[in-house]
């Protein structure tokens, strides 16, 4: 018997458990939107789109953390259109490029938006259309997105400055959800599970919380950017909304850990952590286990092109003591990892072949929207000896140890300094081993296209430590761990590492900070 798809599950919950809360934004409306309201409003908006949009192009949905954004996502796919989420943090120039590429016939906007390229349906109009939604739960429209049709498109950065639209199909998403809905499920997800939505919807990490929550009949709690930017507001927000499943990047967790009240005593409902998008450092994992000793901590790995994540491992004290860096886990069902030939003939001393990570499996994206040239470069037929399989070239370095994947950083974050090839991640991991360091980033100083030196940006565990003494201790400890050419010459101390709106280290901002010092 086939498993229900995400649309079938939402329809089922709307029909059988319609009064359950599906999504809510405490900053706007604590009562949120029920499953019945979510589905019926989406169907009503889908009917409107069917009557007014005369093409099958993707539809851009612009906004931030509003339940009507999710209504809009579902309305698009129920009307036979893929959707493209665009957060308010996305610059206007980038939005123009996305509109040019998608040729979106209309923009559904839950925040103020204007475009001279296409029509706009604003929040007031969306609410008005949905206000007369049927009280009975209608069947799923026959024109709804299914199978290998594109469900959503998320734009990622391109090397030329133009964004690339990753096409994720209905099958991709449902194959991912059948796996993500079982992660850390010692206690199955249920209506009492409250998933944290920290990432903006234009960042694919949000797919893990948004659709896993809806797939399981749970509740999604949206955290606005203004809450995330206020260190003192985060823990109270988590407590008041009884967050139980925490989905974020490790950088956001590090930010939360600055607050001593971020612990199981203050947050007894918080029992599960899911990390993706960045490296989970041993120090961060160790702090979390001490603060939340009974919580399940899952480290996952995967690029946007393979539908959020494709591997996971539960992090325990034993794992932390045994491995540094931490593993990113075993592949999910119907997924495999291939390690290409060693990059620059580098092999680790433990004998594991290290090379580019290639991913195969049933969650690989269709490709890049309207860019066959880029699709053909990234999605290749890999010769496995007896057969050729479709694989995605991640641009990530890694190795396999007894079937478990270990991530070693981005190939494009390798630099050359004075003839030496250096991986930035190795230096950052070594700095983080120092007990006085809470968070850090290493930034190359570049002049005329060449790396001239390295700068360390550091957050100390104690703000009262004298900066000169801290720098001396950091350098002293680094000398025990890395060669001299890998030790940054300059250090800048901040209260917090700046993050992008996606919750990752904002390296561009750090470069400007370094240039000012």
C-alpha positions as a Python dict, from the first residue, in 0.01 Angstrom:
ca = {
    (1, 'X'): (0, 0, 0),
    (2, 'X'): (142, 340, -102),
    (3, 'X'): (208, 597, 166),
    (4, 'X'): (-4, 910, 161),
    (5, 'X'): (152, 1213, -5),
    (6, 'X'): (185, 1545, 172),
    (7, 'X'): (-129, 1679, 1),
    (8, 'X'): (-324, 1364, 88),
    (9, 'X'): (-216, 1389, 450),
    (10, 'X'): (-316, 1753, 482),
    (11, 'X'): (-651, 1665, 324),
    (12, 'X'): (-691, 1376, 569),
    (13, 'X'): (-615, 1592, 874),
    (14, 'X'): (-848, 1864, 746),
    (15, 'X'): (-1126, 1606, 705),
    (16, 'X'): (-1078, 1407, 1024),
    (17, 'X'): (-903, 1643, 1265),
    (18, 'X'): (-992, 1980, 1121),
    (19, 'X'): (-985, 2171, 1451),
    (20, 'X'): (-618, 2092, 1518),
    (21, 'X'): (-383, 2389, 1491),
    (22, 'X'): (-160, 2350, 1187),
    (23, 'X'): (48, 2671, 1179),
    (24, 'X'): (78, 2982, 1392),
    (25, 'X'): (284, 3296, 1431),
    (26, 'X'): (268, 3409, 1797),
    (27, 'X'): (375, 3761, 1702),
    (28, 'X'): (67, 3801, 1482),
    (29, 'X'): (-204, 3558, 1591),
    (30, 'X'): (-134, 3301, 1867),
    (31, 'X'): (-442, 3096, 1775),
    (32, 'X'): (-305, 3040, 1427),
    (33, 'X'): (-477, 2842, 1153),
    (34, 'X'): (-632, 2495, 1182),
    (35, 'X'): (-580, 2214, 933),
    (36, 'X'): (-931, 2262, 800),
    (37, 'X'): (-881, 2638, 758),
    (38, 'X'): (-540, 2585, 596),
    (39, 'X'): (-666, 2334, 342),
    (40, 'X'): (-1000, 2497, 260),
    (41, 'X'): (-843, 2840, 216),
    (42, 'X'): (-573, 2692, -6),
    (43, 'X'): (-837, 2524, -224),
    (44, 'X'): (-1030, 2850, -253),
    (45, 'X'): (-717, 3043, -353),
    (46, 'X'): (-628, 2763, -598),
    (47, 'X'): (-968, 2805, -764),
    (48, 'X'): (-897, 3177, -801),
    (49, 'X'): (-557, 3104, -959),
    (50, 'X'): (-715, 2858, -1202),
    (51, 'X'): (-956, 3127, -1317),
    (52, 'X'): (-705, 3411, -1347),
    (53, 'X'): (-361, 3271, -1432),
    (54, 'X'): (-345, 3157, -1793),
    (55, 'X'): (-6, 2986, -1789),
    (56, 'X'): (167, 2701, -1607),
    (57, 'X'): (472, 2904, -1501),
    (58, 'X'): (596, 2888, -1141),
    (59, 'X'): (431, 3137, -905),
    (60, 'X'): (643, 3354, -678),
    (61, 'X'): (521, 3378, -316),
    (62, 'X'): (669, 3678, -137),
    (63, 'X'): (658, 3733, 239),
    (64, 'X'): (796, 3632, 574),
    (65, 'X'): (636, 3435, 858),
    (66, 'X'): (266, 3448, 779),
    (67, 'X'): (27, 3148, 778),
    (68, 'X'): (-114, 3285, 452),
    (69, 'X'): (227, 3223, 295),
    (70, 'X'): (167, 2852, 354),
    (71, 'X'): (-189, 2885, 223),
    (72, 'X'): (-31, 3038, -89),
    (73, 'X'): (226, 2757, -127),
    (74, 'X'): (-47, 2495, -115),
    (75, 'X'): (-279, 2696, -341),
    (76, 'X'): (-11, 2704, -608),
    (77, 'X'): (45, 2328, -612),
    (78, 'X'): (-329, 2256, -582),
    (79, 'X'): (-381, 2468, -894),
    (80, 'X'): (-109, 2286, -1090),
    (81, 'X'): (169, 2544, -1042),
    (82, 'X'): (500, 2504, -868),
    (83, 'X'): (575, 2782, -622),
    (84, 'X'): (890, 2983, -555),
    (85, 'X'): (925, 3123, -201),
    (86, 'X'): (1096, 3462, -167),
    (87, 'X'): (1161, 3609, 177),
    (88, 'X'): (1144, 3983, 256),
    (89, 'X'): (1520, 3974, 318),
    (90, 'X'): (1590, 3901, -50),
    (91, 'X'): (1723, 4216, -226),
    (92, 'X'): (1507, 4376, -496),
    (93, 'X'): (1770, 4314, -766),
    (94, 'X'): (1767, 3942, -689),
    (95, 'X'): (1386, 3932, -690),
    (96, 'X'): (1390, 4093, -1036),
    (97, 'X'): (1624, 3818, -1159),
    (98, 'X'): (1395, 3550, -1012),
    (99, 'X'): (1090, 3709, -1178),
    (100, 'X'): (1276, 3724, -1510),
    (101, 'X'): (1367, 3356, -1488),
    (102, 'X'): (1032, 3221, -1368),
    (103, 'X'): (811, 3453, -1573),
    (104, 'X'): (567, 3428, -1282),
    (105, 'X'): (223, 3538, -1400),
    (106, 'X'): (137, 3675, -1057),
    (107, 'X'): (308, 3728, -721),
    (108, 'X'): (124, 3623, -406),
    (109, 'X'): (248, 3870, -145),
    (110, 'X'): (183, 3847, 229),
    (111, 'X'): (404, 4152, 287),
    (112, 'X'): (404, 4485, 103),
    (113, 'X'): (539, 4429, -248),
    (114, 'X'): (544, 4610, -580),
    (115, 'X'): (666, 4496, -921),
    (116, 'X'): (638, 4641, -1269),
    (117, 'X'): (710, 4297, -1412),
    (118, 'X'): (396, 4113, -1306),
    (119, 'X'): (64, 4142, -1125),
    (120, 'X'): (52, 4124, -746),
    (121, 'X'): (-211, 3974, -518),
    (122, 'X'): (-157, 4133, -177),
    (123, 'X'): (-244, 3998, 167),
    (124, 'X'): (-570, 4187, 192),
    (125, 'X'): (-685, 4040, -138),
    (126, 'X'): (-569, 3689, -46),
    (127, 'X'): (-758, 3703, 285),
    (128, 'X'): (-1070, 3832, 107),
    (129, 'X'): (-1059, 3549, -147),
    (130, 'X'): (-1010, 3291, 128),
    (131, 'X'): (-1283, 3439, 351),
    (132, 'X'): (-1551, 3260, 152),
    (133, 'X'): (-1378, 2923, 157),
    (134, 'X'): (-1613, 2625, 170),
    (135, 'X'): (-1696, 2488, 515),
    (136, 'X'): (-1677, 2135, 379),
    (137, 'X'): (-1344, 1979, 285),
    (138, 'X'): (-1340, 1935, -92),
    (139, 'X'): (-1143, 1659, -267),
    (140, 'X'): (-789, 1735, -382),
    (141, 'X'): (-820, 1906, -724),
    (142, 'X'): (-731, 1678, -1015),
    (143, 'X'): (-487, 1934, -1156),
    (144, 'X'): (-272, 1931, -840),
    (145, 'X'): (104, 1883, -871),
    (146, 'X'): (205, 1517, -840),
    (147, 'X'): (469, 1262, -938),
    (148, 'X'): (765, 1410, -1125),
    (149, 'X'): (605, 1752, -1164),
    (150, 'X'): (790, 2036, -991),
    (151, 'X'): (645, 2110, -646),
    (152, 'X'): (866, 2405, -548),
    (153, 'X'): (1167, 2599, -675),
    (154, 'X'): (1421, 2743, -435),
    (155, 'X'): (1682, 2981, -572),
    (156, 'X'): (2039, 2945, -450),
    (157, 'X'): (2346, 3155, -523),
    (158, 'X'): (2517, 3113, -856),
    (159, 'X'): (2888, 3157, -921),
    (160, 'X'): (2815, 3427, -1183),
    (161, 'X'): (2599, 3627, -944),
    (162, 'X'): (2275, 3504, -1100),
    (163, 'X'): (2058, 3284, -876),
    (164, 'X'): (1988, 2923, -975),
    (165, 'X'): (1641, 2778, -928),
    (166, 'X'): (1651, 2422, -788),
    (167, 'X'): (1344, 2224, -902),
    (168, 'X'): (1214, 1980, -639),
    (169, 'X'): (941, 1744, -757),
    (170, 'X'): (640, 1609, -569),
    (171, 'X'): (808, 1267, -559),
    (172, 'X'): (1131, 1422, -427),
    (173, 'X'): (945, 1592, -143),
    (174, 'X'): (735, 1292, -48),
    (175, 'X'): (1036, 1058, -51),
    (176, 'X'): (1214, 1302, 181),
    (177, 'X'): (914, 1329, 415),
    (178, 'X'): (871, 954, 451),
    (179, 'X'): (1225, 962, 596),
    (180, 'X'): (1228, 1294, 785),
    (181, 'X'): (904, 1200, 965),
    (182, 'X'): (1086, 909, 1132),
    (183, 'X'): (1402, 1095, 1244),
    (184, 'X'): (1449, 1081, 1620),
    (185, 'X'): (1107, 922, 1657),
    (186, 'X'): (1153, 735, 1986),
    (187, 'X'): (828, 916, 2057),
    (188, 'X'): (628, 953, 1732),
    (189, 'X'): (536, 1301, 1619),
    (190, 'X'): (179, 1387, 1708),
    (191, 'X'): (-55, 1690, 1741),
    (192, 'X'): (129, 1794, 2058),
    (193, 'X'): (464, 1821, 1877),
    (194, 'X'): (549, 2184, 1807),
    (195, 'X'): (811, 2233, 1534),
    (196, 'X'): (1016, 2551, 1533),
    (197, 'X'): (1027, 2731, 1200),
    (198, 'X'): (1343, 2941, 1231),
    (199, 'X'): (1467, 2952, 871),
    (200, 'X'): (1296, 3174, 613),
    (201, 'X'): (1088, 2985, 356),
    (202, 'X'): (1331, 3080, 79),
    (203, 'X'): (1596, 2867, 257),
    (204, 'X'): (1536, 2495, 204),
    (205, 'X'): (1605, 2409, 569),
    (206, 'X'): (1251, 2538, 631),
    (207, 'X'): (1117, 2244, 429),
    (208, 'X'): (1230, 2012, 710),
    (209, 'X'): (1016, 2184, 972),
    (210, 'X'): (726, 2307, 756),
    (211, 'X'): (641, 1991, 566),
    (212, 'X'): (754, 1737, 826),
    (213, 'X'): (520, 1911, 1069),
    (214, 'X'): (225, 1907, 826),
    (215, 'X'): (307, 1550, 718),
    (216, 'X'): (281, 1433, 1081),
    (217, 'X'): (-26, 1636, 1178),
    (218, 'X'): (182, 1844, 1419),
    (219, 'X'): (200, 2220, 1476),
    (220, 'X'): (439, 2468, 1317),
    (221, 'X'): (544, 2773, 1516),
    (222, 'X'): (696, 3052, 1307),
    (223, 'X'): (970, 3265, 1461),
    (224, 'X'): (1004, 3605, 1300),
    (225, 'X'): (1338, 3764, 1218),
    (226, 'X'): (1288, 4034, 1485),
    (227, 'X'): (1272, 3764, 1757),
    (228, 'X'): (1581, 3586, 1622),
    (229, 'X'): (1777, 3911, 1633),
    (230, 'X'): (1701, 3964, 2004),
    (231, 'X'): (1914, 3731, 2220),
    (232, 'X'): (1697, 3796, 2523),
    (233, 'X'): (1375, 3710, 2340),
    (234, 'X'): (1462, 3368, 2195),
    (235, 'X'): (1442, 3147, 2505),
    (236, 'X'): (1117, 3307, 2632),
    (237, 'X'): (970, 3256, 2284),
    (238, 'X'): (1063, 2887, 2288),
    (239, 'X'): (923, 2845, 2641),
    (240, 'X'): (595, 3029, 2586),
    (241, 'X'): (521, 2836, 2267),
    (242, 'X'): (630, 2499, 2408),
    (243, 'X'): (866, 2421, 2121),
    (244, 'X'): (951, 2051, 2123),
    (245, 'X'): (1128, 2000, 1786),
    (246, 'X'): (1409, 2250, 1720),
    (247, 'X'): (1516, 2275, 1354),
    (248, 'X'): (1800, 2515, 1271),
    (249, 'X'): (2157, 2565, 1159),
    (250, 'X'): (2431, 2507, 1421),
    (251, 'X'): (2508, 2881, 1410),
    (252, 'X'): (2161, 2964, 1540),
    (253, 'X'): (2202, 2705, 1818),
    (254, 'X'): (2532, 2868, 1915),
    (255, 'X'): (2349, 3198, 1940),
    (256, 'X'): (2087, 3041, 2166),
    (257, 'X'): (2355, 2884, 2387),
    (258, 'X'): (2481, 3232, 2480),
    (259, 'X'): (2173, 3250, 2704),
    (260, 'X'): (2233, 3044, 3020),
    (261, 'X'): (1858, 2985, 3044),
    (262, 'X'): (1863, 2789, 2720),
    (263, 'X'): (1840, 2452, 2898),
    (264, 'X'): (1602, 2168, 2979),
    (265, 'X'): (1492, 2320, 3311),
    (266, 'X'): (1363, 2633, 3137),
    (267, 'X'): (1249, 2442, 2827),
    (268, 'X'): (1122, 2101, 2945),
    (269, 'X'): (923, 2039, 2625),
    (270, 'X'): (1230, 2078, 2402),
    (271, 'X'): (1336, 1718, 2342),
    (272, 'X'): (1455, 1704, 1980),
    (273, 'X'): (1716, 1895, 1782),
    (274, 'X'): (1773, 1872, 1408),
    (275, 'X'): (2072, 2038, 1245),
    (276, 'X'): (2152, 2093, 879),
    (277, 'X'): (2311, 2353, 652),
    (278, 'X'): (2642, 2384, 835),
    (279, 'X'): (2898, 2178, 1027),
    (280, 'X'): (2789, 2081, 1377),
    (281, 'X'): (3100, 2125, 1588),
    (282, 'X'): (3188, 1894, 1879),
    (283, 'X'): (3186, 2186, 2121),
    (284, 'X'): (2832, 2289, 2022),
    (285, 'X'): (2704, 1931, 2046),
    (286, 'X'): (2870, 1883, 2385),
    (287, 'X'): (2710, 2200, 2524),
    (288, 'X'): (2369, 2090, 2399),
    (289, 'X'): (2396, 1748, 2561),
    (290, 'X'): (2493, 1908, 2893),
    (291, 'X'): (2205, 2156, 2871),
    (292, 'X'): (1953, 1898, 2739),
    (293, 'X'): (2076, 1560, 2867),
    (294, 'X'): (1772, 1359, 2756),
    (295, 'X'): (1715, 1527, 2420),
    (296, 'X'): (1762, 1356, 2082),
    (297, 'X'): (2019, 1546, 1873),
    (298, 'X'): (2026, 1459, 1502),
    (299, 'X'): (2307, 1578, 1279),
    (300, 'X'): (2204, 1572, 913),
    (301, 'X'): (2362, 1651, 578),
    (302, 'X'): (2237, 1743, 235),
    (303, 'X'): (2231, 2022, -23),
    (304, 'X'): (1922, 2193, -165),
    (305, 'X'): (1966, 1983, -480),
    (306, 'X'): (1893, 1663, -287),
    (307, 'X'): (1585, 1794, -103),
    (308, 'X'): (1718, 1931, 227),
    (309, 'X'): (1899, 1630, 377),
    (310, 'X'): (1994, 1274, 287),
    (311, 'X'): (2182, 1142, 590),
    (312, 'X'): (2160, 1156, 967),
    (313, 'X'): (2316, 1032, 1288),
    (314, 'X'): (2210, 1072, 1649),
    (315, 'X'): (2481, 1257, 1839),
    (316, 'X'): (2571, 1112, 2178),
    (317, 'X'): (2852, 1168, 2425),
    (318, 'X'): (3018, 854, 2291),
    (319, 'X'): (3004, 989, 1934),
    (320, 'X'): (3148, 1324, 2047),
    (321, 'X'): (3438, 1155, 2226),
    (322, 'X'): (3508, 916, 1940),
    (323, 'X'): (3493, 1148, 1640),
    (324, 'X'): (3625, 1493, 1560),
    (325, 'X'): (3483, 1617, 1327),
    (326, 'X'): (3145, 1462, 1395),
    (327, 'X'): (2997, 1230, 1132),
    (328, 'X'): (2698, 1347, 930),
    (329, 'X'): (2552, 1000, 927),
    (330, 'X'): (2434, 712, 716),
    (331, 'X'): (2237, 770, 395),
    (332, 'X'): (1861, 743, 402),
    (333, 'X'): (1683, 463, 220),
    (334, 'X'): (1723, 473, -161),
    (335, 'X'): (2022, 706, -135),
    (336, 'X'): (2395, 640, -179),
    (337, 'X'): (2715, 840, -152),
    (338, 'X'): (3000, 817, -399),
    (339, 'X'): (3340, 964, -319),
    (340, 'X'): (3518, 1081, -633),
    (341, 'X'): (3888, 1049, -687),
    (342, 'X'): (4091, 1234, -420),
    (343, 'X'): (4096, 1610, -466),
    (344, 'X'): (4453, 1727, -536),
    (345, 'X'): (4565, 1373, -450),
    (346, 'X'): (4492, 1439, -84),
    (347, 'X'): (4415, 1132, 128),
    (348, 'X'): (4380, 1138, 504),
    (349, 'X'): (4640, 959, 710),
    (350, 'X'): (4377, 715, 836),
    (351, 'X'): (4359, 572, 485),
    (352, 'X'): (4009, 686, 391),
    (353, 'X'): (3978, 814, 38),
    (354, 'X'): (3878, 1178, 49),
    (355, 'X'): (3718, 1343, -250),
    (356, 'X'): (3411, 1518, -376),
    (357, 'X'): (3083, 1383, -240),
    (358, 'X'): (2837, 1270, -508),
    (359, 'X'): (2479, 1182, -414),
    (360, 'X'): (2244, 940, -586),
    (361, 'X'): (1886, 857, -494),
    (362, 'X'): (1516, 934, -510),
    (363, 'X'): (1535, 1290, -376),
    (364, 'X'): (1770, 1435, -639),
    (365, 'X'): (1623, 1749, -790),
    (366, 'X'): (1498, 1763, -1146),
    (367, 'X'): (1769, 2021, -1210),
    (368, 'X'): (1800, 2399, -1236),
    (369, 'X'): (1495, 2576, -1374),
    (370, 'X'): (1553, 2685, -1732),
    (371, 'X'): (1928, 2614, -1709),
    (372, 'X'): (2009, 2291, -1888),
    (373, 'X'): (2374, 2397, -1910),
    (374, 'X'): (2409, 2417, -1531),
    (375, 'X'): (2197, 2104, -1480),
    (376, 'X'): (2422, 1899, -1710),
    (377, 'X'): (2733, 2011, -1521),
    (378, 'X'): (2600, 1934, -1173),
    (379, 'X'): (2382, 1629, -1239),
    (380, 'X'): (2593, 1365, -1411),
    (381, 'X'): (2580, 1000, -1510),
    (382, 'X'): (2840, 835, -1289),
    (383, 'X'): (2999, 513, -1407),
    (384, 'X'): (2986, 265, -1118),
    (385, 'X'): (3153, -10, -1319),
    (386, 'X'): (2848, -223, -1392),
    (387, 'X'): (2603, 59, -1449),
    (388, 'X'): (2567, 435, -1477),
    (389, 'X'): (2363, 620, -1218),
    (390, 'X'): (2240, 980, -1202),
    (391, 'X'): (2438, 1164, -937),
    (392, 'X'): (2468, 1519, -807),
    (393, 'X'): (2814, 1671, -768),
    (394, 'X'): (2794, 1855, -436),
    (395, 'X'): (3121, 2048, -439),
    (396, 'X'): (3173, 1915, -85),
    (397, 'X'): (3473, 1720, 40),
    (398, 'X'): (3422, 1407, 245),
    (399, 'X'): (3498, 1043, 306),
    (400, 'X'): (3316, 726, 408),
    (401, 'X'): (3402, 515, 711),
    (402, 'X'): (3209, 186, 725),
    (403, 'X'): (2925, 342, 530),
    (404, 'X'): (2904, 658, 740),
    (405, 'X'): (2973, 994, 581),
    (406, 'X'): (3218, 1250, 718),
    (407, 'X'): (3203, 1602, 574),
    (408, 'X'): (3531, 1791, 540),
    (409, 'X'): (3421, 2127, 403),
    (410, 'X'): (3362, 2298, 71),
    (411, 'X'): (3607, 2254, -212),
    (412, 'X'): (3565, 2626, -281),
    (413, 'X'): (3663, 2707, 79),
    (414, 'X'): (4006, 2564, 14),
    (415, 'X'): (4262, 2841, -22),
    (416, 'X'): (4630, 2870, -103),
    (417, 'X'): (4851, 3076, 125),
    (418, 'X'): (5224, 3102, 54),
    (419, 'X'): (5198, 2787, -157),
    (420, 'X'): (5021, 2583, 111),
    (421, 'X'): (4671, 2445, 46),
    (422, 'X'): (4451, 2512, 350),
    (423, 'X'): (4096, 2418, 442),
    (424, 'X'): (3932, 2702, 635),
    (425, 'X'): (3711, 2455, 826),
    (426, 'X'): (4013, 2278, 973),
    (427, 'X'): (4139, 2601, 1131),
    (428, 'X'): (3795, 2693, 1265),
    (429, 'X'): (3752, 2348, 1423),
    (430, 'X'): (4093, 2379, 1589),
    (431, 'X'): (4017, 2725, 1731),
    (432, 'X'): (3686, 2598, 1870),
    (433, 'X'): (3870, 2336, 2075),
    (434, 'X'): (3996, 2619, 2296),
    (435, 'X'): (3792, 2645, 2619),
    (436, 'X'): (3781, 3025, 2604),
    (437, 'X'): (3623, 3028, 2255),
    (438, 'X'): (3247, 3011, 2213),
    (439, 'X'): (3226, 3063, 1834),
    (440, 'X'): (3460, 3162, 1555),
    (441, 'X'): (3516, 3209, 1183),
    (442, 'X'): (3836, 3237, 982),
    (443, 'X'): (3841, 3486, 695),
    (444, 'X'): (4114, 3509, 429),
    (445, 'X'): (4250, 3856, 356),
    (446, 'X'): (4271, 3887, -22),
    (447, 'X'): (4465, 4140, -225),
    (448, 'X'): (4487, 4138, -606),
    (449, 'X'): (4318, 3800, -616),
    (450, 'X'): (4566, 3631, -383),
    (451, 'X'): (4528, 3531, -18),
    (452, 'X'): (4780, 3737, 179),
    (453, 'X'): (4693, 3636, 536),
    (454, 'X'): (4423, 3493, 764),
    (455, 'X'): (4209, 3671, 1023),
    (456, 'X'): (4029, 3501, 1309),
    (457, 'X'): (3693, 3635, 1426),
    (458, 'X'): (3621, 3507, 1776),
    (459, 'X'): (3343, 3511, 2035),
    (460, 'X'): (3479, 3446, 2384),
    (461, 'X'): (3303, 3243, 2652),
    (462, 'X'): (3376, 3523, 2900),
    (463, 'X'): (3357, 3885, 2781),
    (464, 'X'): (3580, 3991, 3070),
    (465, 'X'): (3885, 3809, 2934),
    (466, 'X'): (4152, 4056, 2827),
    (467, 'X'): (4167, 4052, 2447),
    (468, 'X'): (4548, 4044, 2427),
    (469, 'X'): (4559, 3753, 2671),
    (470, 'X'): (4287, 3573, 2476),
    (471, 'X'): (4477, 3615, 2149),
    (472, 'X'): (4792, 3482, 2308),
    (473, 'X'): (4612, 3176, 2447),
    (474, 'X'): (4440, 3104, 2114),
    (475, 'X'): (4769, 3117, 1924),
    (476, 'X'): (4945, 2907, 2190),
    (477, 'X'): (4682, 2631, 2167),
    (478, 'X'): (4670, 2645, 1787),
    (479, 'X'): (5045, 2579, 1771),
    (480, 'X'): (4973, 2240, 1927),
    (481, 'X'): (4714, 2151, 1664),
    (482, 'X'): (4808, 2299, 1326),
    (483, 'X'): (5120, 2399, 1131),
    (484, 'X'): (5237, 2762, 1165),
    (485, 'X'): (5107, 2862, 821),
    (486, 'X'): (4750, 2775, 931),
    (487, 'X'): (4752, 3011, 1232),
    (488, 'X'): (4568, 3344, 1171),
    (489, 'X'): (4787, 3646, 1231),
    (490, 'X'): (4509, 3884, 1333),
    (491, 'X'): (4207, 3845, 1563),
    (492, 'X'): (3888, 4041, 1603),
    (493, 'X'): (3664, 3979, 1903),
    (494, 'X'): (3286, 4015, 1873),
    (495, 'X'): (2992, 3951, 2103),
    (496, 'X'): (2825, 3734, 1839),
    (497, 'X'): (2913, 3601, 1494),
    (498, 'X'): (2685, 3774, 1240),
    (499, 'X'): (2451, 3541, 1054),
    (500, 'X'): (2274, 3559, 722),
    (501, 'X'): (1894, 3546, 712),
    (502, 'X'): (1934, 3173, 643),
    (503, 'X'): (2106, 3126, 979),
    (504, 'X'): (2455, 3066, 842),
    (505, 'X'): (2777, 3253, 917),
    (506, 'X'): (2769, 3580, 723),
    (507, 'X'): (3119, 3572, 575),
    (508, 'X'): (3060, 3875, 352),
    (509, 'X'): (2975, 4087, 655),
    (510, 'X'): (3281, 3954, 838),
    (511, 'X'): (3501, 4058, 547),
    (512, 'X'): (3371, 4416, 575),
    (513, 'X'): (3425, 4411, 955),
    (514, 'X'): (3783, 4295, 904),
    (515, 'X'): (3847, 4562, 643),
    (516, 'X'): (3731, 4829, 888),
    (517, 'X'): (3977, 4712, 1157),
}
